[in-house]
PDB file of C-alpha atoms in Angstrom:
ATOM      1  CA  UNK A   1       0.105   0.133  -0.090  1.00 41.00           C
ATOM      2  CA  UNK A   2       1.228   3.535  -1.041  1.00 40.00           C
ATOM      3  CA  UNK A   3       1.159   5.902   1.913  1.00 41.00           C
ATOM      4  CA  UNK A   4       3.441   8.629   0.714  1.00 40.00           C
ATOM      5  CA  UNK A   5       4.281  10.224  -2.645  1.00 41.00           C
ATOM      6  CA  UNK A   6       7.725  11.838  -3.043  1.00 41.00           C
ATOM      7  CA  UNK A   7       6.971  15.078  -4.821  1.00 41.00           C
ATOM      8  CA  UNK A   8      10.493  14.814  -6.374  1.00 41.00           C
ATOM      9  CA  UNK A   9       9.643  11.515  -8.108  1.00 39.00           C
ATOM     10  CA  UNK A  10       6.516  12.721  -9.918  1.00 40.00           C
ATOM     11  CA  UNK A  11       7.137  14.325 -13.264  1.00 45.00           C
ATOM     12  CA  UNK A  12       5.873  17.787 -13.863  1.00 47.00           C
ATOM     13  CA  UNK A  13       3.059  17.420 -16.136  1.00 51.00           C
ATOM     14  CA  UNK A  14       3.380  20.902 -17.495  1.00 48.00           C
ATOM     15  CA  UNK A  15       6.431  19.993 -19.475  1.00 50.00           C
ATOM     16  CA  UNK A  16       4.511  17.299 -21.460  1.00 54.00           C
ATOM     17  CA  UNK A  17       1.896  20.072 -22.708  1.00 64.00           C
ATOM     18  CA  UNK A  18       2.987  21.360 -26.153  1.00 82.00           C
ATOM     19  CA  UNK A  19       1.984  24.783 -27.317  1.00 94.00           C
ATOM     20  CA  UNK A  20       2.099  26.055 -30.906  1.00 97.00           C
ATOM     21  CA  UNK A  21       0.919  29.443 -32.228  1.00 98.00           C
ATOM     22  CA  UNK A  22      -0.392  31.108 -35.320  1.00 98.00           C
ATOM     23  CA  UNK A  23       0.129  34.747 -35.245  1.00 99.00           C
ATOM     24  CA  UNK A  24      -1.186  37.216 -38.170  1.00 99.00           C
ATOM     25  CA  UNK A  25      -1.770  40.852 -38.505  1.00 99.00           C
ATOM     26  CA  UNK A  26      -2.879  43.408 -40.933  1.00 99.00           C
ATOM     27  CA  UNK A  27      -2.959  47.196 -40.959  1.00 99.00           C
ATOM     28  CA  UNK A  28      -6.415  48.736 -41.536  1.00 99.00           C
ATOM     29  CA  UNK A  29      -7.032  52.280 -42.665  1.00 98.00           C
ATOM     30  CA  UNK A  30      -9.752  53.007 -39.937  1.00 98.00           C
ATOM     31  CA  UNK A  31      -9.907  53.785 -36.330  1.00 98.00           C
ATOM     32  CA  UNK A  32      -9.988  50.907 -33.804  1.00 98.00           C
ATOM     33  CA  UNK A  33     -13.492  51.649 -32.865  1.00 97.00           C
ATOM     34  CA  UNK A  34     -14.581  51.161 -36.410  1.00 98.00           C
ATOM     35  CA  UNK A  35     -12.830  47.889 -36.659  1.00 98.00           C
ATOM     36  CA  UNK A  36     -14.283  46.794 -33.335  1.00 98.00           C
ATOM     37  CA  UNK A  37     -17.919  47.504 -34.340  1.00 98.00           C
ATOM     38  CA  UNK A  38     -17.535  45.082 -37.254  1.00 98.00           C
ATOM     39  CA  UNK A  39     -15.733  42.584 -35.176  1.00 98.00           C
ATOM     40  CA  UNK A  40     -18.293  42.280 -32.610  1.00 97.00           C
ATOM     41  CA  UNK A  41     -21.321  42.319 -34.915  1.00 98.00           C
ATOM     42  CA  UNK A  42     -21.491  38.582 -34.937  1.00 98.00           C
ATOM     43  CA  UNK A  43     -24.721  38.370 -36.906  1.00 97.00           C
ATOM     44  CA  UNK A  44     -23.138  39.847 -40.119  1.00 98.00           C
ATOM     45  CA  UNK A  45     -20.061  37.478 -40.225  1.00 98.00           C
ATOM     46  CA  UNK A  46     -21.653  35.412 -42.896  1.00 97.00           C
ATOM     47  CA  UNK A  47     -21.868  38.261 -45.006  1.00 98.00           C
ATOM     48  CA  UNK A  48     -18.160  39.146 -45.027  1.00 98.00           C
ATOM     49  CA  UNK A  49     -16.136  36.524 -43.111  1.00 99.00           C
ATOM     50  CA  UNK A  50     -14.586  33.673 -45.237  1.00 98.00           C
ATOM     51  CA  UNK A  51     -13.298  31.916 -42.286  1.00 98.00           C
ATOM     52  CA  UNK A  52     -15.436  32.354 -39.181  1.00 99.00           C
ATOM     53  CA  UNK A  53     -18.796  31.791 -41.132  1.00 98.00           C
ATOM     54  CA  UNK A  54     -20.966  32.404 -37.972  1.00 98.00           C
ATOM     55  CA  UNK A  55     -20.796  33.374 -34.313  1.00 98.00           C
ATOM     56  CA  UNK A  56     -23.957  33.025 -32.188  1.00 98.00           C
ATOM     57  CA  UNK A  57     -24.061  34.307 -28.557  1.00 98.00           C
ATOM     58  CA  UNK A  58     -23.545  37.625 -26.487  1.00 96.00           C
ATOM     59  CA  UNK A  59     -20.254  39.460 -26.597  1.00 96.00           C
ATOM     60  CA  UNK A  60     -19.596  39.544 -23.083  1.00 96.00           C
ATOM     61  CA  UNK A  61     -16.780  38.149 -20.759  1.00 97.00           C
ATOM     62  CA  UNK A  62     -17.827  34.655 -19.462  1.00 98.00           C
ATOM     63  CA  UNK A  63     -20.271  33.993 -22.318  1.00 98.00           C
ATOM     64  CA  UNK A  64     -20.237  30.700 -24.177  1.00 98.00           C
ATOM     65  CA  UNK A  65     -20.396  31.304 -28.014  1.00 99.00           C
ATOM     66  CA  UNK A  66     -21.347  28.941 -30.911  1.00 99.00           C
ATOM     67  CA  UNK A  67     -18.693  29.365 -33.531  1.00 98.00           C
ATOM     68  CA  UNK A  68     -18.670  27.749 -37.142  1.00 98.00           C
ATOM     69  CA  UNK A  69     -15.389  27.929 -38.933  1.00 98.00           C
ATOM     70  CA  UNK A  70     -14.481  26.921 -42.468  1.00 96.00           C
ATOM     71  CA  UNK A  71     -10.734  26.780 -43.166  1.00 95.00           C
ATOM     72  CA  UNK A  72     -10.069  27.148 -46.763  1.00 95.00           C
ATOM     73  CA  UNK A  73     -10.464  23.715 -48.659  1.00 92.00           C
ATOM     74  CA  UNK A  74     -11.708  21.899 -45.437  1.00 94.00           C
ATOM     75  CA  UNK A  75     -14.884  20.850 -43.975  1.00 95.00           C
ATOM     76  CA  UNK A  76     -16.287  23.202 -41.349  1.00 95.00           C
ATOM     77  CA  UNK A  77     -16.587  22.712 -37.700  1.00 95.00           C
ATOM     78  CA  UNK A  78     -18.708  24.022 -34.874  1.00 97.00           C
ATOM     79  CA  UNK A  79     -17.280  24.550 -31.431  1.00 96.00           C
ATOM     80  CA  UNK A  80     -18.447  26.318 -28.243  1.00 98.00           C
ATOM     81  CA  UNK A  81     -15.716  28.749 -26.648  1.00 98.00           C
ATOM     82  CA  UNK A  82     -15.944  30.662 -23.629  1.00 98.00           C
ATOM     83  CA  UNK A  83     -15.099  34.351 -23.840  1.00 98.00           C
ATOM     84  CA  UNK A  84     -12.155  34.960 -21.656  1.00 98.00           C
ATOM     85  CA  UNK A  85     -11.523  38.730 -22.163  1.00 98.00           C
ATOM     86  CA  UNK A  86     -13.614  41.346 -23.901  1.00 98.00           C
ATOM     87  CA  UNK A  87     -12.248  44.892 -23.690  1.00 98.00           C
ATOM     88  CA  UNK A  88     -14.244  47.216 -26.095  1.00 97.00           C
ATOM     89  CA  UNK A  89     -12.057  48.545 -28.778  1.00 97.00           C
ATOM     90  CA  UNK A  90      -9.083  46.597 -27.783  1.00 98.00           C
ATOM     91  CA  UNK A  91      -9.440  42.794 -27.322  1.00 99.00           C
ATOM     92  CA  UNK A  92     -11.733  39.836 -27.915  1.00 99.00           C
ATOM     93  CA  UNK A  93     -10.324  36.545 -26.475  1.00 99.00           C
ATOM     94  CA  UNK A  94     -11.855  33.108 -26.083  1.00 99.00           C
ATOM     95  CA  UNK A  95     -10.869  29.634 -25.319  1.00 98.00           C
ATOM     96  CA  UNK A  96     -12.098  26.445 -27.125  1.00 97.00           C
ATOM     97  CA  UNK A  97     -11.647  23.020 -26.028  1.00 96.00           C
ATOM     98  CA  UNK A  98     -11.901  19.365 -27.355  1.00 92.00           C
ATOM     99  CA  UNK A  99     -13.428  17.263 -24.822  1.00 89.00           C
ATOM    100  CA  UNK A 100     -11.483  18.117 -21.782  1.00 91.00           C
ATOM    101  CA  UNK A 101      -8.813  20.745 -20.910  1.00 92.00           C
ATOM    102  CA  UNK A 102      -5.297  19.664 -21.902  1.00 93.00           C
ATOM    103  CA  UNK A 103      -6.428  17.572 -24.694  1.00 94.00           C
ATOM    104  CA  UNK A 104      -6.593  20.038 -27.494  1.00 96.00           C
ATOM    105  CA  UNK A 105      -7.123  23.791 -26.492  1.00 97.00           C
ATOM    106  CA  UNK A 106      -7.131  26.775 -28.617  1.00 98.00           C
ATOM    107  CA  UNK A 107      -6.980  30.294 -27.209  1.00 98.00           C
ATOM    108  CA  UNK A 108      -8.103  32.703 -30.015  1.00 98.00           C
ATOM    109  CA  UNK A 109      -7.383  36.325 -29.738  1.00 99.00           C
ATOM    110  CA  UNK A 110      -8.357  39.379 -31.830  1.00 99.00           C
ATOM    111  CA  UNK A 111      -6.401  42.457 -30.698  1.00 99.00           C
ATOM    112  CA  UNK A 112      -6.743  46.028 -31.928  1.00 99.00           C
ATOM    113  CA  UNK A 113      -3.661  48.302 -31.680  1.00 98.00           C
ATOM    114  CA  UNK A 114      -4.280  52.097 -32.668  1.00 97.00           C
ATOM    115  CA  UNK A 115      -1.119  53.179 -34.747  1.00 96.00           C
ATOM    116  CA  UNK A 116      -1.837  56.749 -35.338  1.00 89.00           C
ATOM    117  CA  UNK A 117      -3.383  58.638 -38.263  1.00 89.00           C
ATOM    118  CA  UNK A 118      -6.925  56.758 -37.843  1.00 94.00           C
ATOM    119  CA  UNK A 119      -4.963  53.332 -38.496  1.00 98.00           C
ATOM    120  CA  UNK A 120      -5.227  50.185 -36.575  1.00 99.00           C
ATOM    121  CA  UNK A 121      -3.150  47.168 -36.448  1.00 99.00           C
ATOM    122  CA  UNK A 122      -5.361  44.119 -36.200  1.00 99.00           C
ATOM    123  CA  UNK A 123      -3.607  41.138 -34.659  1.00 99.00           C
ATOM    124  CA  UNK A 124      -5.126  37.613 -35.038  1.00 99.00           C
ATOM    125  CA  UNK A 125      -3.621  34.944 -33.200  1.00 99.00           C
ATOM    126  CA  UNK A 126      -4.260  31.632 -31.714  1.00 98.00           C
ATOM    127  CA  UNK A 127      -2.254  29.394 -29.224  1.00 98.00           C
ATOM    128  CA  UNK A 128      -2.987  25.691 -29.457  1.00 98.00           C
ATOM    129  CA  UNK A 129      -2.060  23.667 -26.432  1.00 97.00           C
ATOM    130  CA  UNK A 130      -2.762  20.056 -25.359  1.00 96.00           C
ATOM    131  CA  UNK A 131      -1.733  16.378 -25.758  1.00 95.00           C
ATOM    132  CA  UNK A 132      -3.106  16.065 -29.211  1.00 95.00           C
ATOM    133  CA  UNK A 133      -1.279  19.325 -30.773  1.00 96.00           C
ATOM    134  CA  UNK A 134       1.912  17.612 -31.869  1.00 95.00           C
ATOM    135  CA  UNK A 135       0.026  14.920 -33.781  1.00 94.00           C
ATOM    136  CA  UNK A 136      -2.587  17.207 -35.366  1.00 94.00           C
ATOM    137  CA  UNK A 137      -0.366  20.420 -36.034  1.00 96.00           C
ATOM    138  CA  UNK A 138       0.773  19.516 -39.588  1.00 94.00           C
ATOM    139  CA  UNK A 139      -2.768  18.648 -40.566  1.00 95.00           C
ATOM    140  CA  UNK A 140      -4.475  22.007 -39.586  1.00 95.00           C
ATOM    141  CA  UNK A 141      -1.734  24.735 -39.108  1.00 96.00           C
ATOM    142  CA  UNK A 142      -1.536  25.845 -42.939  1.00 97.00           C
ATOM    143  CA  UNK A 143      -5.193  25.782 -43.605  1.00 97.00           C
ATOM    144  CA  UNK A 144      -5.861  27.692 -40.254  1.00 97.00           C
ATOM    145  CA  UNK A 145      -3.142  30.294 -40.940  1.00 98.00           C
ATOM    146  CA  UNK A 146      -4.718  30.905 -44.494  1.00 98.00           C
ATOM    147  CA  UNK A 147      -8.127  31.217 -43.045  1.00 98.00           C
ATOM    148  CA  UNK A 148      -6.843  33.790 -40.499  1.00 99.00           C
ATOM    149  CA  UNK A 149      -5.126  35.784 -43.299  1.00 99.00           C
ATOM    150  CA  UNK A 150      -8.305  35.601 -45.463  1.00 99.00           C
ATOM    151  CA  UNK A 151     -10.438  36.788 -42.525  1.00 99.00           C
ATOM    152  CA  UNK A 152      -7.922  39.671 -41.949  1.00 99.00           C
ATOM    153  CA  UNK A 153      -8.105  40.873 -45.385  1.00 99.00           C
ATOM    154  CA  UNK A 154     -11.932  40.587 -45.578  1.00 99.00           C
ATOM    155  CA  UNK A 155     -12.137  42.655 -42.277  1.00 99.00           C
ATOM    156  CA  UNK A 156      -9.992  45.267 -43.910  1.00 99.00           C
ATOM    157  CA  UNK A 157     -12.216  45.408 -46.964  1.00 98.00           C
ATOM    158  CA  UNK A 158     -15.303  45.560 -44.860  1.00 98.00           C
ATOM    159  CA  UNK A 159     -14.108  48.364 -42.456  1.00 98.00           C
ATOM    160  CA  UNK A 160     -12.188  50.632 -44.852  1.00 96.00           C
ATOM    161  CA  UNK A 161     -14.152  53.508 -46.615  1.00 77.00           C
TER     162      UNK A 161
END
């Protein structure tokens, strides 16, 4: 019978978790507030967004969304992320998970950075972590990056006068 666990004999599980990131950005010739208004108008995504085809739910911290994405050349998928951060005019960030935390998690972030002259840098990134990331990365990284870039360009076209 085991009555004592030596903490030095147990491996640190955090070292086993692999994280990969997709990070894209684009400069938009419009103020951050104008970009923000398009970004949080979820009901219009189907009209302009080639990657995130729909979002249902309320834009507030802690809310659960229903998101349908369609990476270029791939089948679409629906997932239900939770909004981790919502700072009007600056950031929208959510986390989506496959089954349980630590299996395959994606922390998705939209960030708006004013760069002067009524221009905005739109940063679109996601950090993927979990046990399945090393096995799945090569199958989804490129189409996902392409989807991010297509969305960035479509957002720019939607916002700019």
